[in-house]
Short mmCIF file of C-alpha atoms and ligand atoms in Angstrom, two decimals:
data_model
loop_
_atom_site.label_atom_id
_atom_site.label_comp_id
_atom_site.label_asym_id
_atom_site.label_seq_id
_atom_site.Cartn_x
_atom_site.Cartn_y
_atom_site.Cartn_z
CA MET A 194 0.08 0.09 0.22
CA ASP A 195 1.34 3.14 -1.31
CA THR A 196 1.91 6.13 1.76
CA PHE A 197 2.56 9.77 1.40
CA GLU A 198 5.43 11.58 3.04
CA VAL A 199 5.14 15.17 4.18
CA ASN A 200 7.61 17.55 5.60
CA GLY A 201 5.15 20.42 6.01
CA ARG A 202 5.70 24.39 6.91
CA ARG A 203 6.51 25.34 3.30
CA LYS A 204 4.67 28.11 1.85
CA LEU A 205 2.65 27.00 -0.97
CA SER A 206 3.48 29.45 -4.29
CA GLY A 207 2.93 29.18 -8.29
CA ASN A 208 0.01 27.56 -10.30
CA VAL A 209 -1.97 24.83 -10.43
CA LYS A 210 -4.03 23.74 -13.30
CA LEU A 211 -7.11 21.81 -12.30
CA HIS A 212 -8.49 18.26 -13.88
CA GLY A 213 -12.03 17.32 -15.02
CA ALA A 214 -14.31 16.65 -12.26
CA LYS A 215 -14.95 13.24 -10.77
CA ASN A 216 -18.36 13.41 -10.11
CA SER A 217 -19.16 14.90 -13.46
CA ALA A 218 -16.88 12.17 -15.23
CA LEU A 219 -18.47 9.38 -13.39
CA PRO A 220 -22.22 9.53 -14.48
CA ILE A 221 -21.36 11.25 -18.01
CA LEU A 222 -19.19 7.23 -18.70
CA ALA A 223 -22.36 5.50 -17.54
CA ALA A 224 -24.72 7.58 -19.64
CA THR A 225 -22.02 6.68 -22.89
CA ILE A 226 -23.43 3.11 -23.11
CA LEU A 227 -26.45 4.44 -24.21
CA ILE A 228 -24.69 5.79 -27.46
CA GLU A 229 -24.46 3.82 -30.20
CA GLY A 230 -20.95 4.42 -31.93
CA GLU A 231 -17.82 6.88 -30.31
CA THR A 232 -18.20 9.18 -27.38
CA VAL A 233 -15.10 11.39 -27.04
CA LEU A 234 -14.79 13.02 -23.61
CA HIS A 235 -11.82 15.30 -23.18
CA ASN A 236 -10.67 16.92 -19.81
CA CYS A 237 -11.57 13.11 -18.11
CA PRO A 238 -9.27 12.44 -15.22
CA ASP A 239 -7.44 9.41 -14.58
CA LEU A 240 -8.73 8.66 -11.34
CA SER A 241 -9.38 5.44 -9.70
CA ASP A 242 -12.55 5.87 -9.37
CA VAL A 243 -12.78 6.83 -13.24
CA ASN A 244 -10.67 3.93 -13.92
CA THR A 245 -13.08 1.75 -12.39
CA THR A 246 -15.86 2.98 -14.05
CA LEU A 247 -13.65 2.48 -16.92
CA SER A 248 -13.24 -1.67 -16.29
CA ILE A 249 -17.07 -1.39 -16.11
CA LEU A 250 -17.67 -0.39 -19.29
CA GLU A 251 -15.26 -3.01 -20.74
CA SER A 252 -16.42 -5.81 -18.58
CA ILE A 253 -20.04 -4.99 -19.99
CA GLY A 254 -18.80 -4.95 -23.98
CA CYS A 255 -17.63 -1.28 -24.76
CA THR A 256 -14.00 -0.57 -26.24
CA VAL A 257 -12.16 2.30 -24.52
CA ARG A 258 -9.33 3.87 -25.63
CA ARG A 259 -7.03 6.81 -23.44
CA GLU A 260 -5.50 9.21 -25.08
CA GLY A 261 -3.84 11.51 -22.61
CA ASP A 262 -7.03 13.81 -20.96
CA THR A 263 -9.47 12.22 -23.82
CA VAL A 264 -11.31 9.03 -23.26
CA ILE A 265 -12.57 7.18 -26.51
CA ILE A 266 -15.17 4.66 -25.61
CA ASN A 267 -17.43 3.11 -28.64
CA ALA A 268 -20.36 1.23 -26.79
CA GLU A 269 -21.49 -0.49 -30.02
CA ASN A 270 -21.71 -3.76 -28.59
CA VAL A 271 -22.70 -3.53 -25.38
CA SER A 272 -23.71 -7.48 -24.51
CA CYS A 273 -24.04 -7.51 -20.50
CA SER A 274 -26.40 -6.16 -18.03
CA ASP A 275 -24.88 -7.56 -14.97
CA ILE A 276 -21.71 -5.32 -13.24
CA ASP A 277 -19.80 -7.24 -10.52
CA GLU A 278 -21.27 -7.47 -7.63
CA CYS A 279 -16.79 -6.70 -6.08
CA VAL A 280 -17.25 -3.58 -8.07
CA MET A 281 -20.15 -2.67 -7.05
CA ARG A 282 -19.48 -2.94 -3.82
CA THR A 283 -15.79 -1.10 -3.74
CA MET A 284 -17.81 1.52 -5.57
CA ARG A 285 -20.81 2.46 -4.76
CA SER A 286 -21.00 5.20 -7.84
CA SER A 287 -22.03 2.51 -10.11
CA ILE A 288 -25.11 2.73 -9.00
CA LEU A 289 -24.84 5.43 -12.09
CA PHE A 290 -25.38 2.21 -14.45
CA LEU A 291 -28.58 1.41 -13.42
CA SER A 292 -30.57 3.79 -15.76
CA SER A 293 -28.21 3.72 -18.84
CA LEU A 294 -28.58 -0.22 -18.97
CA ILE A 295 -31.70 -0.89 -18.59
CA SER A 296 -32.55 1.97 -21.21
CA ARG A 297 -29.61 -0.11 -23.39
CA THR A 298 -30.08 -3.84 -22.83
CA GLY A 299 -33.52 -3.59 -21.17
CA CYS A 300 -32.50 -5.13 -18.07
CA ALA A 301 -29.42 -4.31 -15.08
CA SER A 302 -28.84 -6.59 -12.22
CA VAL A 303 -27.29 -4.58 -9.57
CA TYR A 304 -25.97 -5.18 -5.85
CA LEU A 305 -27.17 -2.75 -2.98
CA PRO A 306 -24.41 -0.39 -2.59
CA GLY A 307 -23.92 -1.61 1.66
CA GLY A 308 -23.00 1.01 3.78
CA CYS A 309 -19.90 3.66 3.51
CA ASP A 310 -17.28 5.13 5.39
CA ILE A 311 -19.70 8.88 5.36
CA GLY A 312 -22.68 7.37 5.91
CA THR A 313 -25.82 4.63 5.03
CA ARG A 314 -26.44 6.24 1.86
CA PRO A 315 -29.37 4.44 0.76
CA VAL A 316 -30.77 4.06 -3.26
CA ASP A 317 -34.53 4.09 -2.61
CA LEU A 318 -34.56 7.62 -4.29
CA HIS A 319 -32.93 5.87 -7.39
CA ILE A 320 -35.13 2.55 -7.25
CA LYS A 321 -38.86 4.62 -6.55
CA SER A 322 -37.83 7.34 -9.68
CA ILE A 323 -37.12 4.26 -12.19
CA LYS A 324 -39.68 2.78 -10.67
CA ASN A 325 -41.96 5.47 -11.74
CA MET A 326 -40.74 5.43 -14.90
CA GLY A 327 -42.15 1.57 -15.99
CA ALA A 328 -38.71 -0.15 -14.51
CA VAL A 329 -39.81 -3.46 -12.75
CA ILE A 330 -38.14 -4.49 -9.94
CA THR A 331 -37.30 -7.88 -8.35
CA GLU A 332 -35.38 -7.48 -5.12
CA ASN A 333 -33.30 -10.61 -4.25
CA GLY A 334 -31.64 -10.05 -0.90
CA SER A 335 -28.69 -7.86 -1.44
CA SER A 336 -29.26 -7.72 -5.65
CA ILE A 337 -31.84 -5.92 -7.16
CA LYS A 338 -32.75 -7.27 -10.78
CA CYS A 339 -34.75 -3.90 -12.58
CA CYS A 340 -36.48 -4.64 -16.12
CA ALA A 341 -38.03 -1.90 -18.65
CA ASP A 342 -39.05 -2.60 -22.44
CA LYS A 343 -38.28 1.31 -22.96
CA PHE A 344 -38.98 3.79 -19.89
CA HIS A 345 -42.10 6.06 -19.86
CA GLY A 346 -42.04 10.10 -18.91
CA ALA A 347 -43.15 10.61 -15.33
CA LYS A 348 -43.75 13.84 -12.80
CA ILE A 349 -41.04 12.78 -9.92
CA ILE A 350 -40.62 14.78 -6.81
CA LEU A 351 -37.82 14.23 -4.81
CA PRO A 352 -38.13 14.88 -1.32
CA PHE A 353 -34.37 15.64 -1.02
CA PRO A 354 -32.45 16.75 -4.03
CA SER A 355 -30.33 13.65 -4.54
CA VAL A 356 -27.49 13.99 -6.85
CA GLY A 357 -27.23 10.31 -7.94
CA ALA A 358 -31.16 10.31 -8.10
CA THR A 359 -31.23 13.46 -10.09
CA GLU A 360 -28.80 11.73 -12.77
CA ASN A 361 -30.13 8.55 -12.78
CA ILE A 362 -33.91 10.15 -13.76
CA LEU A 363 -31.54 12.04 -16.34
CA ILE A 364 -30.09 8.94 -18.07
CA ALA A 365 -33.67 6.94 -18.01
CA ALA A 366 -35.49 10.06 -19.07
CA ALA A 367 -33.48 11.10 -22.40
CA ILE A 368 -34.46 8.15 -24.44
CA SER A 369 -38.13 7.72 -23.11
CA LYS A 370 -41.74 7.90 -24.43
CA GLY A 371 -42.82 11.12 -23.54
CA LYS A 372 -42.30 13.96 -21.00
CA THR A 373 -40.35 13.60 -17.38
CA ILE A 374 -40.53 16.84 -15.00
CA ILE A 375 -38.24 16.34 -12.10
CA ILE A 376 -39.62 19.00 -9.53
CA ASN A 377 -36.55 19.52 -6.70
CA PRO A 378 -33.71 18.51 -8.86
CA ALA A 379 -30.21 18.27 -7.76
CA ARG A 380 -28.39 21.57 -9.13
CA GLU A 381 -25.04 20.31 -8.56
CA PRO A 382 -22.57 21.88 -11.85
CA GLU A 383 -22.30 18.27 -12.62
CA ILE A 384 -25.80 17.50 -13.12
CA SER A 385 -25.87 20.51 -15.70
CA ASP A 386 -22.73 18.89 -17.44
CA LEU A 387 -24.34 15.95 -17.31
CA ALA A 388 -27.69 17.52 -19.01
CA GLU A 389 -25.30 19.45 -21.41
CA PHE A 390 -23.69 16.04 -22.72
CA LEU A 391 -26.68 14.61 -22.90
CA ASN A 392 -28.11 17.02 -24.96
CA LYS A 393 -25.04 17.16 -27.38
CA CYS A 394 -25.71 13.77 -28.22
CA GLY A 395 -29.86 14.70 -29.43
CA ALA A 396 -31.53 14.73 -26.07
CA LYS A 397 -34.10 17.26 -25.14
CA ILE A 398 -33.24 18.40 -21.57
CA TYR A 399 -34.73 21.52 -20.26
CA GLY A 400 -34.03 23.60 -16.70
CA ALA A 401 -31.08 21.52 -15.48
CA GLY A 402 -29.65 23.88 -12.20
CA GLU A 403 -32.69 24.69 -12.02
CA THR A 404 -35.65 23.34 -9.58
CA THR A 405 -37.62 22.07 -11.95
CA ILE A 406 -36.34 19.72 -15.26
CA GLU A 407 -38.12 19.07 -18.07
CA ILE A 408 -37.15 16.01 -20.57
CA GLU A 409 -38.78 15.44 -23.91
CA GLY A 410 -37.71 11.57 -24.04
CA VAL A 411 -36.32 10.95 -27.77
CA GLU A 412 -35.81 7.54 -29.51
CA LYS A 413 -32.06 7.33 -29.70
CA LEU A 414 -28.86 9.53 -28.89
CA HIS A 415 -25.99 10.00 -31.52
CA PRO A 416 -21.95 10.38 -30.49
CA CYS A 417 -20.57 13.64 -29.60
CA GLU A 418 -17.58 14.90 -28.30
CA HIS A 419 -17.46 16.62 -24.79
CA THR A 420 -15.29 18.53 -22.78
CA ILE A 421 -15.92 17.32 -18.80
CA ILE A 422 -16.20 20.50 -16.48
CA PRO A 423 -13.18 21.34 -13.81
CA ASP A 424 -13.45 19.63 -10.54
CA ARG A 425 -14.77 22.36 -8.32
CA ILE A 426 -14.05 20.08 -5.01
CA LEU A 427 -10.02 19.77 -6.30
CA ALA A 428 -10.22 23.57 -6.53
CA SER A 429 -11.66 23.96 -2.40
CA THR A 430 -9.17 21.66 -1.49
CA TYR A 431 -6.41 23.34 -3.25
CA MET A 432 -7.59 26.27 -1.56
CA SER A 433 -7.45 25.02 1.79
CA ALA A 434 -3.51 23.97 1.52
CA CYS A 435 -3.26 26.93 0.55
CA ALA A 436 -5.01 29.08 2.90
CA CYS A 437 -3.37 26.44 6.04
CA SER A 438 0.14 26.37 4.88
CA GLY A 439 0.49 30.26 4.16
CA GLY A 440 1.44 31.59 0.25
CA THR A 441 -0.12 32.23 -2.95
CA ILE A 442 -0.87 30.31 -4.90
CA VAL A 443 -3.01 30.43 -8.54
CA ILE A 444 -5.66 28.05 -9.49
CA GLU A 445 -5.96 27.65 -13.23
CA ASP A 446 -9.46 26.80 -15.31
CA VAL A 447 -11.72 27.39 -12.07
CA ARG A 448 -15.62 27.98 -13.46
CA PRO A 449 -16.21 30.92 -10.97
CA SER A 450 -19.69 30.27 -10.26
CA HIS A 451 -19.20 26.77 -9.45
CA LEU A 452 -17.18 28.14 -6.68
CA SER A 453 -19.54 30.96 -5.42
CA PRO A 454 -20.48 28.66 -2.39
CA VAL A 455 -17.01 28.32 -0.92
CA PHE A 456 -15.65 31.87 -1.87
CA PRO A 457 -17.52 33.47 1.34
CA VAL A 458 -15.99 31.12 3.76
CA PHE A 459 -12.02 31.43 2.03
CA ASN A 460 -12.88 35.51 2.72
CA GLU A 461 -14.30 34.99 6.05
CA MET A 462 -10.92 33.17 6.92
CA GLY A 463 -8.74 36.30 5.75
CA CYS A 464 -7.85 35.15 2.50
CA LYS A 465 -8.19 37.28 -0.60
CA LEU A 466 -9.24 35.95 -3.63
CA TYR A 467 -8.56 37.51 -7.26
CA LEU A 468 -10.15 36.39 -10.26
CA LYS A 469 -9.24 36.79 -13.76
CA ASP A 470 -10.52 35.15 -16.60
CA ASN A 471 -10.27 31.32 -15.12
CA ALA A 472 -7.69 32.04 -13.13
CA LEU A 473 -8.04 32.28 -9.45
CA LYS A 474 -5.01 33.96 -6.83
CA VAL A 475 -5.65 32.63 -3.51
CA VAL A 476 -3.71 34.60 -1.24
CA SER A 477 -3.27 33.50 2.43
CA PRO A 478 -3.40 36.16 5.88
CA LYS A 479 -0.54 35.63 7.72
CA ARG A 480 -3.09 34.14 10.39
CA LEU A 481 -6.32 32.44 9.17
CA ARG A 482 -9.32 34.19 11.30
CA ARG A 483 -11.68 31.35 12.17
CA VAL A 484 -15.24 31.36 10.59
CA ARG A 485 -19.15 31.71 12.61
CA MET A 486 -20.65 28.92 11.36
CA ILE A 487 -20.60 26.65 7.96
CA LYS A 488 -23.51 24.52 6.89
CA THR A 489 -23.15 22.07 4.23
CA LEU A 490 -26.04 21.84 1.59
CA PRO A 491 -27.40 20.86 -1.59
CA TYR A 492 -25.98 23.33 -4.47
CA PRO A 493 -25.80 26.51 -4.67
CA GLY A 494 -25.03 25.93 -0.88
CA PHE A 495 -21.74 24.67 0.97
CA PRO A 496 -20.51 21.64 -0.76
CA THR A 497 -20.33 18.96 1.84
CA ASP A 498 -16.87 17.59 -0.02
CA SER A 499 -15.05 20.91 0.58
CA GLN A 500 -15.97 20.90 4.24
CA SER A 501 -13.35 17.89 5.72
CA PRO A 502 -10.95 19.58 3.79
CA ILE A 503 -11.81 23.46 4.94
CA VAL A 504 -11.96 21.83 8.43
CA ALA A 505 -8.69 21.03 7.77
CA ALA A 506 -7.26 24.45 7.25
CA LEU A 507 -9.58 26.32 10.47
CA THR A 508 -7.76 24.06 13.10
CA VAL A 509 -4.82 26.68 12.98
CA ALA A 510 -6.96 29.70 12.31
CA LYS A 511 -7.81 31.90 15.49
CA GLY A 512 -10.34 31.53 17.01
CA THR A 513 -13.28 28.75 17.45
CA SER A 514 -14.97 27.97 14.09
CA VAL A 515 -18.09 25.75 13.98
CA LEU A 516 -19.35 23.62 11.21
CA LYS A 517 -22.98 21.64 11.02
CA GLU A 518 -22.84 18.18 8.28
CA ASN A 519 -26.12 18.59 6.80
CA ILE A 520 -26.05 15.95 4.21
CA PHE A 521 -24.31 12.68 5.47
CA GLU A 522 -24.99 11.71 8.79
CA ASN A 523 -20.92 9.85 9.30
CA ARG A 524 -18.72 12.53 7.96
CA PHE A 525 -16.28 13.57 10.37
CA ARG A 526 -14.30 10.23 11.01
CA TYR A 527 -11.16 11.88 9.42
CA VAL A 528 -11.22 14.20 12.49
CA ASN A 529 -9.66 11.67 15.09
CA GLU A 530 -7.16 11.42 12.82
CA LEU A 531 -6.75 15.55 12.30
CA ASN A 532 -6.68 15.88 16.01
CA ARG A 533 -3.13 13.30 15.65
CA PHE A 534 -1.53 16.08 14.75
CA GLY A 535 -2.32 18.32 17.37
CA ALA A 536 -5.86 19.82 16.01
CA ASP A 537 -8.87 20.24 18.52
CA ILE A 538 -11.83 19.18 17.25
CA GLU A 539 -14.90 18.11 18.67
CA VAL A 540 -17.28 16.38 17.32
CA ASN A 541 -21.30 16.13 18.23
CA ASP A 542 -23.22 13.94 15.90
CA ARG A 543 -23.56 16.46 13.12
CA LEU A 544 -21.57 19.54 14.66
CA ALA A 545 -17.68 19.88 14.39
CA VAL A 546 -16.29 22.16 17.34
CA ILE A 547 -12.46 23.52 15.64
CA ASN A 548 -10.67 25.40 17.80
CA GLY A 549 -8.38 26.90 16.43
CA VAL A 550 -4.27 26.12 17.62
CA LYS A 551 -1.22 28.02 17.02
CA GLU A 552 0.36 25.29 14.86
CA LEU A 553 0.15 21.64 14.22
CA ASN A 554 3.07 19.18 14.68
CA GLY A 555 3.71 15.92 11.69
CA SER A 556 1.83 13.19 12.66
CA GLU A 557 0.96 9.23 11.58
CA VAL A 558 -2.28 9.09 10.50
CA TYR A 559 -4.16 7.19 8.27
CA ALA A 560 -7.15 7.97 5.51
CA THR A 561 -10.71 7.07 6.19
CA ASP A 562 -12.15 8.61 3.43
CA LEU A 563 -11.67 10.58 -0.22
CA ARG A 564 -12.00 13.86 1.52
CA GLY A 565 -10.83 13.11 4.67
CA GLY A 566 -7.78 11.81 3.48
CA ALA A 567 -7.33 15.12 1.21
CA ALA A 568 -7.85 16.87 4.60
CA LEU A 569 -5.43 14.90 6.28
CA VAL A 570 -2.71 15.99 3.40
CA VAL A 571 -3.85 20.13 3.94
CA ALA A 572 -2.75 19.70 7.99
CA ALA A 573 0.43 17.74 7.11
CA LEU A 574 1.55 20.40 4.15
CA ALA A 575 1.17 22.74 7.50
CA ALA A 576 2.43 20.85 10.40
CA ASP A 577 5.87 21.32 11.78
CA GLY A 578 8.01 18.06 10.52
CA LYS A 579 7.72 15.35 9.12
CA SER A 580 4.27 13.58 8.19
CA THR A 581 2.87 9.51 7.29
CA ILE A 582 0.07 8.92 5.26
CA HIS A 583 -1.56 5.85 5.24
CA SER A 584 -4.55 4.55 3.04
CA ILE A 585 -3.97 6.58 0.30
CA HIS A 586 -6.09 4.60 -2.14
CA HIS A 587 -8.57 6.74 -0.84
CA ILE A 588 -7.28 10.31 -1.75
CA ASP A 589 -6.18 8.60 -5.24
CA ARG A 590 -10.27 7.86 -6.12
CA GLY A 591 -10.59 11.67 -6.67
CA TYR A 592 -6.88 13.36 -7.00
CA SER A 593 -5.16 12.55 -9.74
CA HIS A 594 -1.33 13.02 -9.27
CA PHE A 595 -2.15 14.56 -6.67
CA GLU A 596 1.52 14.82 -4.79
CA GLU A 597 3.21 15.48 -8.01
CA CYS A 598 0.09 19.21 -8.52
CA LEU A 599 1.34 19.54 -4.75
CA ALA A 600 5.35 19.60 -5.12
CA GLY A 601 4.74 21.66 -7.93
CA LEU A 602 3.72 24.00 -5.45
CA GLY A 603 6.79 23.77 -3.72
CA ALA A 604 5.15 21.90 -0.93
CA ASP A 605 7.52 18.71 -0.07
CA ILE A 606 5.30 15.79 -0.40
CA LYS A 607 5.83 12.30 -2.14
CA ARG A 608 4.90 8.83 -2.59
CA ILE A 609 6.24 6.05 -1.01
CA ASN A 610 5.31 2.44 -2.28
CA ASN A 611 6.00 0.64 0.48
CA GLU A 612 5.92 -3.15 -0.97
CA GLU A 613 8.79 -1.66 -3.54
CA SER A 614 10.65 -0.55 -0.28
CA GLU A 615 10.02 -3.54 1.13
CA THR A 616 11.39 -5.80 -1.75
CA LYS A 617 14.32 -3.23 -1.91
CA LYS A 618 14.85 -4.30 1.46
CA THR A 619 14.57 -8.09 1.54
CA SER A 620 17.25 -7.75 -1.91
CA GLU A 621 19.57 -5.74 0.13
CA LYS A 622 19.59 -8.14 3.03
CA LYS A 623 20.14 -11.38 0.54
CA GLN A 624 22.89 -8.81 -1.29
CA ILE A 625 25.02 -8.85 2.58
C1 UD1 B 53 -22.86 12.88 -4.89
C2 UD1 B 53 -21.42 13.09 -5.49
C3 UD1 B 53 -20.64 13.16 -3.91
C4 UD1 B 53 -21.78 14.39 -2.77
C5 UD1 B 53 -23.05 13.65 -3.03
C6 UD1 B 53 -23.17 15.31 -2.10
C7 UD1 B 53 -20.89 11.35 -7.08
C8 UD1 B 53 -20.08 10.01 -7.33
N1 UD1 B 53 -20.90 11.86 -5.70
O1 UD1 B 53 -23.12 11.50 -4.03
O2 UD1 B 53 -19.41 13.28 -3.57
O3 UD1 B 53 -20.54 14.39 -1.64
O4 UD1 B 53 -23.46 13.93 -3.90
O5 UD1 B 53 -23.32 15.99 -3.32
O6 UD1 B 53 -21.39 12.53 -7.90
N2 UD1 B 53 -30.02 9.64 -0.39
C9 UD1 B 53 -31.29 8.53 0.26
N3 UD1 B 53 -31.72 7.86 -0.97
C10 UD1 B 53 -31.15 8.13 -1.96
C11 UD1 B 53 -29.95 9.02 -2.65
C12 UD1 B 53 -29.42 9.66 -1.87
O7 UD1 B 53 -31.62 9.02 1.10
O8 UD1 B 53 -32.00 7.03 -3.10
C13 UD1 B 53 -29.00 10.23 0.54
C14 UD1 B 53 -27.93 9.77 0.52
O9 UD1 B 53 -27.71 9.09 2.06
C15 UD1 B 53 -27.39 11.42 1.57
C16 UD1 B 53 -28.53 12.43 0.33
O10 UD1 B 53 -29.15 12.33 0.10
O11 UD1 B 53 -27.53 11.69 3.14
C17 UD1 B 53 -26.98 12.66 -0.18
O12 UD1 B 53 -27.16 12.04 -1.51
P1 UD1 B 53 -26.79 12.19 -3.02
O13 UD1 B 53 -27.08 13.55 -3.45
O14 UD1 B 53 -27.68 11.26 -3.72
O15 UD1 B 53 -25.21 12.02 -3.09
P2 UD1 B 53 -24.66 10.74 -4.10
O16 UD1 B 53 -25.36 11.20 -5.30
O17 UD1 B 53 -24.53 9.64 -3.56
#
């Protein structure tokens, strides 16, 4: 298992470019199986979650080719409607294949994703919605079989604007009979990106990003070329790293409107933000200030995925900050690890109280989940001395070449391949 080794307390400086958004790439890749032909996706990040999704596409009969940041998928010969149980369990977002598989093959067998590292994460809204659109569901223990000759339009009122459920509905409704209306859909930029992709392929989706989406079902979609939006969560992670370690960085290829929910928080922390075209300059103050209250909410509220890196930055702010997690019930597991750096955070149910300390000290810690892992990197970059971060496979799910990008900003961080170093040690011993 790889680890990160970090020697902290280096001010960050320089430019870094965002890669494509993981949370856009995954549903768009799932949707490519609707298209009998070659889809070309630019800015498709090289991440383990994306690579697992590409393996799923191959396992059901697609051909997949990567040329740098561009991925080319040919879904002419989709032949299978089952996703391997192991993959389903390792990557929860494979539930995004539900509608596209049904639409393409008439059936989908999926395993109910169990509890995960940040909460129980049920899929009832996905199932109920596609049932409304004509799918017949047979539950069999931990797996479900969903079948439909063709989806039909429906009026779907989501009690909560679930991102994944909205994506499954959009994909189901794209090729369907009649009109679908989604009331209270998720409004995240990744939803608009999926809709834009589907519309380029001939779908008729209106109002993505708003409080109601209407979809006129079409008979067929055609291939297209699409560029995935930049990753706004990666942007907020770099902003947190800069805020925590000090320094000035420029983040390239940002979409300012996607970051508007996090800008006020960084301003309140005392960071100066300058936008020029799509470049965001972040200048951190001598010492960060506390933030009164952050509440995670569906977009356009403050994103739950940005909470962990920002909490890491707030550990060294002057004063006490409070963060309320409203989306997932178990998203503070990384806090125990952050406290190992000497941070002072108390968690009570969904509330984290962050008592700012003067400085953090290097530590040996374990990533508990993707964004929690990124928070540990943010803390390690600012901490005095050496830190080792284990279980970084969680971080690799969403951050492409993270250590190289941070090293490009002046951080002293490297990836240690422990298997390689063990083998090297053994062979050195043998030679002696
Ligand atoms: C997506 C993102 C994830 C982000 C989250 C919220 C991807 C691949 N993942 O996850 O990074 O943190 O949005 O912005 O895009 N819920 C139900 N029933 C359902 C579906 C969801 O109760 O059928 C609940 C969940 O348990 C959770 C909340 O709704 O408490 C939000 O989930 P959802 O918006 O669906 O998140 P994901 O699509 O899983």
